[in-house]
mmCIF file of C-alpha atoms in Angstrom:
data_model
loop_
_atom_site.group_PDB
_atom_site.id
_atom_site.type_symbol
_atom_site.label_atom_id
_atom_site.label_comp_id
_atom_site.label_asym_id
_atom_site.label_seq_id
_atom_site.Cartn_x
_atom_site.Cartn_y
_atom_site.Cartn_z
ATOM 1 C CA UNK A 1267 15.779 -0.833 15.278
ATOM 2 C CA UNK A 1268 16.199 -4.034 13.394
ATOM 3 C CA UNK A 1269 19.324 -5.762 12.819
ATOM 4 C CA UNK A 1270 20.927 -4.499 9.726
ATOM 5 C CA UNK A 1271 22.136 -7.739 8.308
ATOM 6 C CA UNK A 1272 18.608 -9.308 8.814
ATOM 7 C CA UNK A 1273 16.926 -6.366 7.340
ATOM 8 C CA UNK A 1274 19.167 -6.752 4.190
ATOM 9 C CA UNK A 1275 18.385 -10.269 3.934
ATOM 10 C CA UNK A 1276 14.765 -9.647 4.099
ATOM 11 C CA UNK A 1277 15.282 -6.924 1.551
ATOM 12 C CA UNK A 1278 16.750 -9.377 -0.920
ATOM 13 C CA UNK A 1279 13.884 -12.004 -0.387
ATOM 14 C CA UNK A 1280 11.081 -9.440 -0.448
ATOM 15 C CA UNK A 1281 12.617 -7.629 -3.679
ATOM 16 C CA UNK A 1282 12.896 -10.828 -5.503
ATOM 17 C CA UNK A 1283 9.206 -11.819 -4.641
ATOM 18 C CA UNK A 1284 7.441 -8.588 -4.856
ATOM 19 C CA UNK A 1285 9.101 -6.543 -7.350
ATOM 20 C CA UNK A 1286 9.797 -8.985 -10.167
ATOM 21 C CA UNK A 1287 5.956 -8.984 -11.035
ATOM 22 C CA UNK A 1288 3.304 -6.330 -11.220
ATOM 23 C CA UNK A 1289 0.628 -8.151 -8.900
ATOM 24 C CA UNK A 1290 0.596 -10.978 -6.225
ATOM 25 C CA UNK A 1291 -2.358 -13.264 -5.373
ATOM 26 C CA UNK A 1292 -3.594 -12.711 -1.703
ATOM 27 C CA UNK A 1293 -3.131 -15.604 0.700
ATOM 28 C CA UNK A 1294 -5.110 -15.405 3.766
ATOM 29 C CA UNK A 1295 -5.474 -17.980 6.388
ATOM 30 C CA UNK A 1296 -8.709 -16.185 7.632
ATOM 31 C CA UNK A 1297 -10.672 -16.725 4.493
ATOM 32 C CA UNK A 1298 -12.792 -19.720 3.783
ATOM 33 C CA UNK A 1299 -14.493 -21.410 1.147
ATOM 34 C CA UNK A 1300 -17.861 -22.713 1.941
ATOM 35 C CA UNK A 1301 -18.621 -25.904 0.711
ATOM 36 C CA UNK A 1302 -22.239 -27.101 0.008
ATOM 37 C CA UNK A 1303 -23.385 -30.751 -0.469
ATOM 38 C CA UNK A 1304 -26.475 -31.295 -1.905
ATOM 39 C CA UNK A 1305 -28.144 -34.726 -2.881
ATOM 40 C CA UNK A 1306 -30.497 -35.270 -5.828
ATOM 41 C CA UNK A 1307 -32.225 -38.706 -5.757
ATOM 42 C CA UNK A 1308 -34.164 -39.535 -8.676
ATOM 43 C CA UNK A 1309 -36.103 -42.792 -8.382
ATOM 44 C CA UNK A 1310 -38.138 -43.755 -11.294
ATOM 45 C CA UNK A 1311 -40.401 -46.648 -11.467
ATOM 46 C CA UNK A 1312 -41.300 -47.976 -14.826
ATOM 47 C CA UNK A 1313 -43.956 -50.603 -14.873
ATOM 48 C CA UNK A 1314 -44.438 -52.313 -18.248
ATOM 49 C CA UNK A 1315 -47.517 -54.676 -18.588
ATOM 50 C CA UNK A 1316 -47.981 -56.655 -21.520
ATOM 51 C CA UNK A 1317 -50.648 -59.013 -22.447
ATOM 52 C CA UNK A 1318 -49.429 -62.149 -24.262
ATOM 53 C CA UNK A 1319 -51.707 -62.186 -27.367
ATOM 54 C CA UNK A 1320 -50.979 -66.015 -27.593
ATOM 55 C CA UNK A 1321 -52.672 -66.600 -24.268
ATOM 56 C CA UNK A 1322 -56.364 -66.921 -23.952
ATOM 57 C CA UNK A 1323 -58.355 -63.897 -23.323
ATOM 58 C CA UNK A 1324 -60.100 -65.142 -20.192
ATOM 59 C CA UNK A 1325 -56.520 -65.844 -18.684
ATOM 60 C CA UNK A 1326 -55.862 -62.068 -18.862
ATOM 61 C CA UNK A 1327 -52.424 -63.016 -17.834
ATOM 62 C CA UNK A 1328 -49.987 -59.991 -17.049
ATOM 63 C CA UNK A 1329 -46.116 -59.997 -17.073
ATOM 64 C CA UNK A 1330 -45.202 -56.825 -14.918
ATOM 65 C CA UNK A 1331 -41.692 -55.734 -14.943
ATOM 66 C CA UNK A 1332 -40.399 -53.137 -12.537
ATOM 67 C CA UNK A 1333 -37.221 -51.115 -13.085
ATOM 68 C CA UNK A 1334 -35.923 -48.708 -10.278
ATOM 69 C CA UNK A 1335 -33.254 -45.989 -11.262
ATOM 70 C CA UNK A 1336 -30.059 -45.873 -9.169
ATOM 71 C CA UNK A 1337 -29.841 -43.390 -6.462
ATOM 72 C CA UNK A 1338 -26.921 -40.685 -7.269
ATOM 73 C CA UNK A 1339 -25.315 -38.193 -5.075
ATOM 74 C CA UNK A 1340 -23.618 -35.122 -6.576
ATOM 75 C CA UNK A 1341 -21.335 -32.763 -4.370
ATOM 76 C CA UNK A 1342 -20.500 -29.282 -5.925
ATOM 77 C CA UNK A 1343 -18.338 -26.691 -4.702
ATOM 78 C CA UNK A 1344 -18.995 -22.924 -4.592
ATOM 79 C CA UNK A 1345 -16.928 -19.972 -3.459
ATOM 80 C CA UNK A 1346 -18.358 -17.643 -0.662
ATOM 81 C CA UNK A 1347 -19.279 -14.172 -2.132
ATOM 82 C CA UNK A 1348 -18.188 -11.476 -0.117
ATOM 83 C CA UNK A 1349 -21.033 -10.091 2.143
ATOM 84 C CA UNK A 1350 -21.990 -6.169 1.855
ATOM 85 C CA UNK A 1351 -20.222 -4.336 4.766
ATOM 86 C CA UNK A 1352 -22.755 -2.143 6.748
ATOM 87 C CA UNK A 1353 -22.021 1.518 6.229
ATOM 88 C CA UNK A 1354 -21.956 1.732 10.022
ATOM 89 C CA UNK A 1355 -18.549 0.366 10.014
ATOM 90 C CA UNK A 1356 -17.255 3.194 8.460
ATOM 91 C CA UNK A 1357 -19.045 6.037 10.799
ATOM 92 C CA UNK A 1358 -19.230 9.290 8.984
ATOM 93 C CA UNK A 1359 -15.649 10.709 9.269
ATOM 94 C CA UNK A 1360 -14.953 11.138 5.393
ATOM 95 C CA UNK A 1361 -14.037 7.531 4.874
ATOM 96 C CA UNK A 1362 -14.361 6.626 1.261
ATOM 97 C CA UNK A 1363 -15.225 3.095 1.409
ATOM 98 C CA UNK A 1364 -17.320 2.240 -1.951
ATOM 99 C CA UNK A 1365 -14.783 -0.174 -3.146
ATOM 100 C CA UNK A 1366 -14.768 -2.005 0.271
ATOM 101 C CA UNK A 1367 -18.354 -3.339 -0.106
ATOM 102 C CA UNK A 1368 -17.864 -5.873 -2.776
ATOM 103 C CA UNK A 1369 -13.956 -6.607 -2.489
ATOM 104 C CA UNK A 1370 -13.583 -7.720 1.136
ATOM 105 C CA UNK A 1371 -14.429 -10.657 3.201
ATOM 106 C CA UNK A 1372 -17.079 -9.587 5.600
ATOM 107 C CA UNK A 1373 -16.035 -10.578 9.085
ATOM 108 C CA UNK A 1374 -15.628 -9.347 12.731
ATOM 109 C CA UNK A 1375 -12.065 -8.872 12.520
ATOM 110 C CA UNK A 1376 -12.596 -6.342 9.608
ATOM 111 C CA UNK A 1377 -15.348 -4.568 11.479
ATOM 112 C CA UNK A 1378 -13.244 -4.514 14.627
ATOM 113 C CA UNK A 1379 -10.350 -2.760 12.527
ATOM 114 C CA UNK A 1380 -12.591 -0.060 11.396
ATOM 115 C CA UNK A 1381 -13.881 0.372 14.745
ATOM 116 C CA UNK A 1382 -10.173 0.977 15.955
ATOM 117 C CA UNK A 1383 -9.365 3.286 13.031
ATOM 118 C CA UNK A 1384 -12.495 5.356 13.814
ATOM 119 C CA UNK A 1385 -11.610 5.430 17.368
ATOM 120 C CA UNK A 1386 -8.115 6.637 16.358
ATOM 121 C CA UNK A 1387 -9.758 9.431 14.283
ATOM 122 C CA UNK A 1388 -11.886 10.517 17.098
ATOM 123 C CA UNK A 1389 -8.852 10.678 19.211
ATOM 124 C CA UNK A 1390 -6.612 12.868 16.992
ATOM 125 C CA UNK A 1391 -9.361 14.781 14.884
ATOM 126 C CA UNK A 1392 -8.098 17.201 12.649
ATOM 127 C CA UNK A 1393 -4.287 16.652 13.776
ATOM 128 C CA UNK A 1394 -3.905 13.846 11.324
ATOM 129 C CA UNK A 1395 -4.541 12.704 7.637
ATOM 130 C CA UNK A 1396 -4.248 9.607 5.887
ATOM 131 C CA UNK A 1397 -4.632 7.784 2.681
ATOM 132 C CA UNK A 1398 -4.750 3.805 2.251
ATOM 133 C CA UNK A 1399 -5.021 2.375 -0.897
ATOM 134 C CA UNK A 1400 -4.405 -1.453 -2.133
ATOM 135 C CA UNK A 1401 -2.686 -1.275 -5.419
ATOM 136 C CA UNK A 1402 -4.322 -4.335 -6.898
ATOM 137 C CA UNK A 1403 -8.061 -3.898 -5.985
ATOM 138 C CA UNK A 1404 -7.780 -0.062 -5.637
ATOM 139 C CA UNK A 1405 -9.682 -0.364 -2.601
ATOM 140 C CA UNK A 1406 -9.374 2.987 -0.826
ATOM 141 C CA UNK A 1407 -9.816 4.523 2.605
ATOM 142 C CA UNK A 1408 -9.154 8.353 3.524
ATOM 143 C CA UNK A 1409 -9.527 10.471 6.174
ATOM 144 C CA UNK A 1410 -8.892 14.353 6.247
ATOM 145 C CA UNK A 1411 -6.759 13.918 3.127
ATOM 146 C CA UNK A 1412 -7.326 17.222 1.586
ATOM 147 C CA UNK A 1413 -5.752 19.253 4.441
ATOM 148 C CA UNK A 1414 -2.360 20.956 3.672
ATOM 149 C CA UNK A 1415 0.790 20.311 5.790
ATOM 150 C CA UNK A 1416 4.456 21.244 4.960
ATOM 151 C CA UNK A 1417 5.781 18.562 2.672
ATOM 152 C CA UNK A 1418 8.772 18.237 4.909
ATOM 153 C CA UNK A 1419 11.171 15.550 3.535
ATOM 154 C CA UNK A 1420 8.455 13.377 2.083
ATOM 155 C CA UNK A 1421 9.005 15.487 -1.332
ATOM 156 C CA UNK A 1422 12.490 14.072 -1.591
ATOM 157 C CA UNK A 1423 11.455 10.557 -2.915
ATOM 158 C CA UNK A 1424 9.376 11.818 -5.434
ATOM 159 C CA UNK A 1425 11.639 14.301 -6.561
ATOM 160 C CA UNK A 1426 14.520 11.480 -6.842
ATOM 161 C CA UNK A 1427 12.122 9.334 -8.769
ATOM 162 C CA UNK A 1428 11.716 12.056 -11.236
ATOM 163 C CA UNK A 1429 15.496 12.314 -11.742
ATOM 164 C CA UNK A 1430 15.925 8.821 -12.407
ATOM 165 C CA UNK A 1431 13.112 8.577 -14.755
ATOM 166 C CA UNK A 1432 14.437 11.546 -16.709
ATOM 167 C CA UNK A 1433 17.661 9.435 -17.378
ATOM 168 C CA UNK A 1434 20.359 11.365 -15.667
ATOM 169 C CA UNK A 1435 23.861 9.876 -15.379
ATOM 170 C CA UNK A 1436 24.297 8.577 -12.019
ATOM 171 C CA UNK A 1437 27.919 8.866 -12.238
ATOM 172 C CA UNK A 1438 27.863 12.643 -12.950
ATOM 173 C CA UNK A 1439 29.909 14.625 -10.484
ATOM 174 C CA UNK A 1440 27.916 17.552 -8.885
ATOM 175 C CA UNK A 1441 29.857 20.297 -6.913
ATOM 176 C CA UNK A 1442 28.181 21.440 -3.753
ATOM 177 C CA UNK A 1443 27.373 25.263 -4.318
ATOM 178 C CA UNK A 1444 24.727 25.763 -1.294
ATOM 179 C CA UNK A 1445 24.058 24.237 2.198
ATOM 180 C CA UNK A 1446 20.773 24.049 3.858
ATOM 181 C CA UNK A 1447 20.429 26.272 7.110
ATOM 182 C CA UNK A 1448 20.921 24.438 10.387
ATOM 183 C CA UNK A 1449 21.895 21.248 8.365
ATOM 184 C CA UNK A 1450 24.379 18.974 10.182
ATOM 185 C CA UNK A 1451 24.122 15.878 8.047
ATOM 186 C CA UNK A 1452 26.939 14.509 5.994
ATOM 187 C CA UNK A 1453 26.898 16.864 2.906
ATOM 188 C CA UNK A 1454 26.582 20.137 4.654
ATOM 189 C CA UNK A 1455 29.559 19.135 7.121
ATOM 190 C CA UNK A 1456 31.751 18.668 3.922
ATOM 191 C CA UNK A 1457 31.282 22.282 3.000
ATOM 192 C CA UNK A 1458 30.966 24.242 -0.260
ATOM 193 C CA UNK A 1459 33.180 23.014 -3.152
ATOM 194 C CA UNK A 1460 32.744 19.259 -2.155
ATOM 195 C CA UNK A 1461 32.189 16.995 -5.224
ATOM 196 C CA UNK A 1462 29.866 14.055 -5.100
ATOM 197 C CA UNK A 1463 28.061 11.908 -7.669
ATOM 198 C CA UNK A 1464 24.465 12.163 -8.451
ATOM 199 C CA UNK A 1465 24.075 8.687 -6.995
ATOM 200 C CA UNK A 1466 25.609 9.737 -3.795
ATOM 201 C CA UNK A 1467 23.271 12.814 -3.441
ATOM 202 C CA UNK A 1468 20.345 10.831 -4.293
ATOM 203 C CA UNK A 1469 21.411 8.049 -1.671
ATOM 204 C CA UNK A 1470 21.808 10.652 1.059
ATOM 205 C CA UNK A 1471 18.733 12.521 0.234
ATOM 206 C CA UNK A 1472 16.698 9.269 0.663
ATOM 207 C CA UNK A 1473 18.558 7.269 3.307
ATOM 208 C CA UNK A 1474 19.746 10.124 5.504
ATOM 209 C CA UNK A 1475 16.991 12.597 4.592
ATOM 210 C CA UNK A 1476 20.080 14.871 3.812
ATOM 211 C CA UNK A 1477 18.547 18.264 3.163
ATOM 212 C CA UNK A 1478 21.775 19.717 1.661
ATOM 213 C CA UNK A 1479 22.126 16.732 -0.510
ATOM 214 C CA UNK A 1480 18.407 17.304 -1.945
ATOM 215 C CA UNK A 1481 18.983 21.070 -2.027
ATOM 216 C CA UNK A 1482 22.037 20.468 -4.455
ATOM 217 C CA UNK A 1483 20.225 18.148 -6.664
ATOM 218 C CA UNK A 1484 17.360 20.758 -7.036
ATOM 219 C CA UNK A 1485 19.991 23.477 -7.747
ATOM 220 C CA UNK A 1486 21.718 21.340 -10.295
ATOM 221 C CA UNK A 1487 19.073 19.715 -12.225
ATOM 222 C CA UNK A 1488 16.160 22.341 -11.621
ATOM 223 C CA UNK A 1489 12.390 21.755 -10.637
ATOM 224 C CA UNK A 1490 10.676 22.119 -14.060
ATOM 225 C CA UNK A 1491 10.678 18.419 -14.753
ATOM 226 C CA UNK A 1492 9.245 17.686 -11.244
ATOM 227 C CA UNK A 1493 6.647 20.319 -11.628
ATOM 228 C CA UNK A 1494 5.438 18.890 -15.092
ATOM 229 C CA UNK A 1495 5.536 15.411 -13.429
ATOM 230 C CA UNK A 1496 3.244 16.634 -10.834
ATOM 231 C CA UNK A 1497 0.968 18.115 -13.191
ATOM 232 C CA UNK A 1498 0.646 15.162 -15.169
ATOM 233 C CA UNK A 1499 -0.227 13.244 -11.902
ATOM 234 C CA UNK A 1500 -2.709 15.736 -10.741
ATOM 235 C CA UNK A 1501 -0.827 16.515 -7.767
ATOM 236 C CA UNK A 1502 -1.546 20.196 -6.684
ATOM 237 C CA UNK A 1503 1.691 21.521 -5.295
ATOM 238 C CA UNK A 1504 4.969 22.861 -7.148
ATOM 239 C CA UNK A 1505 8.397 23.812 -6.538
ATOM 240 C CA UNK A 1506 10.151 27.079 -7.134
ATOM 241 C CA UNK A 1507 13.524 28.960 -7.094
ATOM 242 C CA UNK A 1508 13.095 30.200 -3.404
ATOM 243 C CA UNK A 1509 11.340 27.104 -2.027
ATOM 244 C CA UNK A 1510 12.336 23.361 -2.287
ATOM 245 C CA UNK A 1511 10.082 22.578 0.410
ATOM 246 C CA UNK A 1512 6.362 23.447 0.319
ATOM 247 C CA UNK A 1513 2.651 22.595 1.359
ATOM 248 C CA UNK A 1514 0.830 19.673 0.340
ATOM 249 C CA UNK A 1515 -1.864 17.049 1.010
ATOM 250 C CA UNK A 1516 -2.127 13.418 1.807
ATOM 251 C CA UNK A 1517 -4.030 13.013 -1.495
ATOM 252 C CA UNK A 1518 -0.928 14.726 -3.308
ATOM 253 C CA UNK A 1519 1.506 12.310 -1.847
ATOM 254 C CA UNK A 1520 -0.708 9.304 -2.621
ATOM 255 C CA UNK A 1521 -0.512 10.148 -6.281
ATOM 256 C CA UNK A 1522 3.317 10.602 -6.032
ATOM 257 C CA UNK A 1523 3.929 7.442 -4.122
ATOM 258 C CA UNK A 1524 1.662 5.346 -6.145
ATOM 259 C CA UNK A 1525 3.708 6.662 -9.005
ATOM 260 C CA UNK A 1526 6.987 5.500 -7.441
ATOM 261 C CA UNK A 1527 5.542 2.001 -6.838
ATOM 262 C CA UNK A 1528 4.452 1.834 -10.561
ATOM 263 C CA UNK A 1529 7.948 3.110 -11.699
ATOM 264 C CA UNK A 1530 9.350 0.308 -9.268
ATOM 265 C CA UNK A 1531 7.507 -2.280 -10.939
ATOM 266 C CA UNK A 1532 8.709 -1.540 -14.348
ATOM 267 C CA UNK A 1533 12.216 -0.307 -14.045
ATOM 268 C CA UNK A 1534 15.557 -1.161 -12.464
ATOM 269 C CA UNK A 1535 16.049 2.358 -11.266
ATOM 270 C CA UNK A 1536 12.867 2.290 -9.671
ATOM 271 C CA UNK A 1537 13.921 -0.967 -7.823
ATOM 272 C CA UNK A 1538 16.911 0.785 -6.610
ATOM 273 C CA UNK A 1539 14.932 3.855 -5.244
ATOM 274 C CA UNK A 1540 12.456 1.222 -3.502
ATOM 275 C CA UNK A 1541 15.760 -0.247 -1.917
ATOM 276 C CA UNK A 1542 16.899 2.979 -0.705
ATOM 277 C CA UNK A 1543 13.400 3.740 0.916
ATOM 278 C CA UNK A 1544 13.713 0.392 2.766
ATOM 279 C CA UNK A 1545 16.954 1.537 4.706
ATOM 280 C CA UNK A 1546 16.237 5.030 6.074
ATOM 281 C CA UNK A 1547 17.963 6.290 9.014
ATOM 282 C CA UNK A 1548 14.474 6.646 10.893
ATOM 283 C CA UNK A 1549 12.388 3.295 11.172
ATOM 284 C CA UNK A 1550 10.087 4.359 14.063
ATOM 285 C CA UNK A 1551 6.901 4.898 12.288
ATOM 286 C CA UNK A 1552 4.921 2.692 9.762
ATOM 287 C CA UNK A 1553 8.116 0.354 9.101
ATOM 288 C CA UNK A 1554 8.417 -0.015 12.863
ATOM 289 C CA UNK A 1555 5.152 -1.849 12.939
ATOM 290 C CA UNK A 1556 5.143 -3.612 9.727
ATOM 291 C CA UNK A 1557 8.761 -3.974 8.837
ATOM 292 C CA UNK A 1558 9.514 -7.316 10.363
ATOM 293 C CA UNK A 1559 6.386 -8.732 8.389
ATOM 294 C CA UNK A 1560 6.823 -7.174 5.127
ATOM 295 C CA UNK A 1561 9.471 -5.378 2.775
ATOM 296 C CA UNK A 1562 8.470 -1.695 3.642
ATOM 297 C CA UNK A 1563 9.619 1.144 1.501
ATOM 298 C CA UNK A 1564 8.906 4.809 3.001
ATOM 299 C CA UNK A 1565 10.050 8.275 3.233
ATOM 300 C CA UNK A 1566 9.343 10.125 6.442
ATOM 301 C CA UNK A 1567 9.390 13.929 6.910
ATOM 302 C CA UNK A 1568 9.548 16.020 9.945
ATOM 303 C CA UNK A 1569 9.798 19.722 10.733
ATOM 304 C CA UNK A 1570 9.589 20.365 14.429
ATOM 305 C CA UNK A 1571 9.248 24.236 14.135
ATOM 306 C CA UNK A 1572 6.167 23.628 12.053
ATOM 307 C CA UNK A 1573 4.808 20.720 14.172
ATOM 308 C CA UNK A 1574 4.644 18.528 11.197
ATOM 309 C CA UNK A 1575 5.491 14.632 11.129
ATOM 310 C CA UNK A 1576 4.632 12.388 8.290
ATOM 311 C CA UNK A 1577 5.377 9.116 6.928
ATOM 312 C CA UNK A 1578 4.638 7.552 3.244
ATOM 313 C CA UNK A 1579 4.957 3.930 3.136
ATOM 314 C CA UNK A 1580 4.710 1.365 0.411
ATOM 315 C CA UNK A 1581 4.041 -2.115 1.945
ATOM 316 C CA UNK A 1582 4.824 -5.105 -0.122
ATOM 317 C CA UNK A 1583 2.308 -7.353 1.531
ATOM 318 C CA UNK A 1584 0.974 -10.490 -0.112
ATOM 319 C CA UNK A 1585 -1.408 -7.881 -1.939
ATOM 320 C CA UNK A 1586 0.628 -4.515 -1.805
ATOM 321 C CA UNK A 1587 -0.720 -1.342 -0.344
ATOM 322 C CA UNK A 1588 0.260 2.413 0.469
ATOM 323 C CA UNK A 1589 -0.338 4.049 3.605
ATOM 324 C CA UNK A 1590 -0.012 7.778 3.644
ATOM 325 C CA UNK A 1591 0.186 9.296 7.271
ATOM 326 C CA UNK A 1592 0.275 13.254 7.661
ATOM 327 C CA UNK A 1593 0.273 14.827 11.146
ATOM 328 C CA UNK A 1594 0.430 17.917 13.265
ATOM 329 C CA UNK A 1595 2.829 16.717 15.774
ATOM 330 C CA UNK A 1596 6.281 17.472 17.350
ATOM 331 C CA UNK A 1597 8.247 14.682 15.638
ATOM 332 C CA UNK A 1598 10.357 11.707 16.353
ATOM 333 C CA UNK A 1599 9.205 10.884 20.029
ATOM 334 C CA UNK A 1600 7.622 7.860 21.191
ATOM 335 C CA UNK A 1601 4.340 9.450 21.817
ATOM 336 C CA UNK A 1602 4.291 10.985 18.123
ATOM 337 C CA UNK A 1603 5.277 7.838 16.654
ATOM 338 C CA UNK A 1604 2.231 5.905 18.413
ATOM 339 C CA UNK A 1605 -0.359 6.902 15.719
ATOM 340 C CA UNK A 1606 1.620 5.505 12.872
ATOM 341 C CA UNK A 1607 1.985 2.214 14.463
ATOM 342 C CA UNK A 1608 -1.751 2.083 15.410
ATOM 343 C CA UNK A 1609 -2.868 3.006 11.991
ATOM 344 C CA UNK A 1610 -0.310 0.689 10.239
ATOM 345 C CA UNK A 1611 -1.545 -2.032 12.233
ATOM 346 C CA UNK A 1612 -5.148 -1.867 11.551
ATOM 347 C CA UNK A 1613 -4.791 -1.211 7.890
ATOM 348 C CA UNK A 1614 -2.721 -4.134 7.790
ATOM 349 C CA UNK A 1615 -5.716 -6.256 9.046
ATOM 350 C CA UNK A 1616 -8.305 -4.455 6.611
ATOM 351 C CA UNK A 1617 -5.774 -5.131 3.653
ATOM 352 C CA UNK A 1618 -5.441 -8.773 4.458
ATOM 353 C CA UNK A 1619 -9.290 -9.074 4.180
ATOM 354 C CA UNK A 1620 -9.366 -8.070 0.373
ATOM 355 C CA UNK A 1621 -10.592 -10.210 -2.203
ATOM 356 C CA UNK A 1622 -8.295 -10.724 -5.322
ATOM 357 C CA UNK A 1623 -10.218 -11.742 -8.599
ATOM 358 C CA UNK A 1624 -8.110 -14.561 -9.719
ATOM 359 C CA UNK A 1625 -9.669 -14.178 -13.209
ATOM 360 C CA UNK A 1626 -7.836 -10.854 -13.733
ATOM 361 C CA UNK A 1627 -4.399 -12.312 -12.861
#
């Protein structure tokens, strides 16, 4: 676990750099511009012979003047075009790789990263799903992304985003009317009748993954707006009066977390939510791999009874990307954390090879 003061300092620095603009230019020490030098030498010899009419015809005197053009060398600079990636690099395991073929630097490092990703997919098979997407180029890679899992606590960040966007008063006081079964977090321990502001409950739901805080937000504000938001985004799942957790796919979560990213790019409330997602009480998955390198906003989810363990991360790299990983694992162990770190490491490499069209910025 990283030192909290260092983490807050990184958060302030990265939020200032990454959240005040909608896009950033890619910088990569691995990319090169290819310079070609061409020499064009033009030598023109002009021979002018003039007969002097004043001379006698039998003298046939000629005056020859020869002019040689100067030799010039012109050096031009061209930018290397990305080479097409062989389809063999993606194997045949449901990778959607169309946009990679013309938006990446083709090199051995990239191919090696995809080889390792393919190896991870072979090892874990149908027990994992993921969606990677770069927000600037929209380059996307998915695996098993239509499989349904329990949402677990990954639903909390999108739900809180919906509340913030609806314009709720964050100072509004909410009295606890329900507690979540077998919940030992702060809000449940304070019991029925305790009063909290909406801001406090949102903070607990995101930072601590407090089920009772989330439960009372759903009870107080309802789920109709959330369901309407999901419908507008193309998300397939809904909440109801008897279920505040349900089933969803990695594709569903990808739509919701991209929506959070866009909301944070445009609003102060969105930036506040991203800040909460950067300081959760469980930093052992994607953020454990990338958090020392980038500002990472994420929401994890775990349900050991259902063998579900997930993480949804927005990574503010030079070119920001999203990584959604859902797994059928017993959560919060060193072993179950490993696949998140391995995938995060490889997709960071992939992301560093993306070509950003500067003309679009």
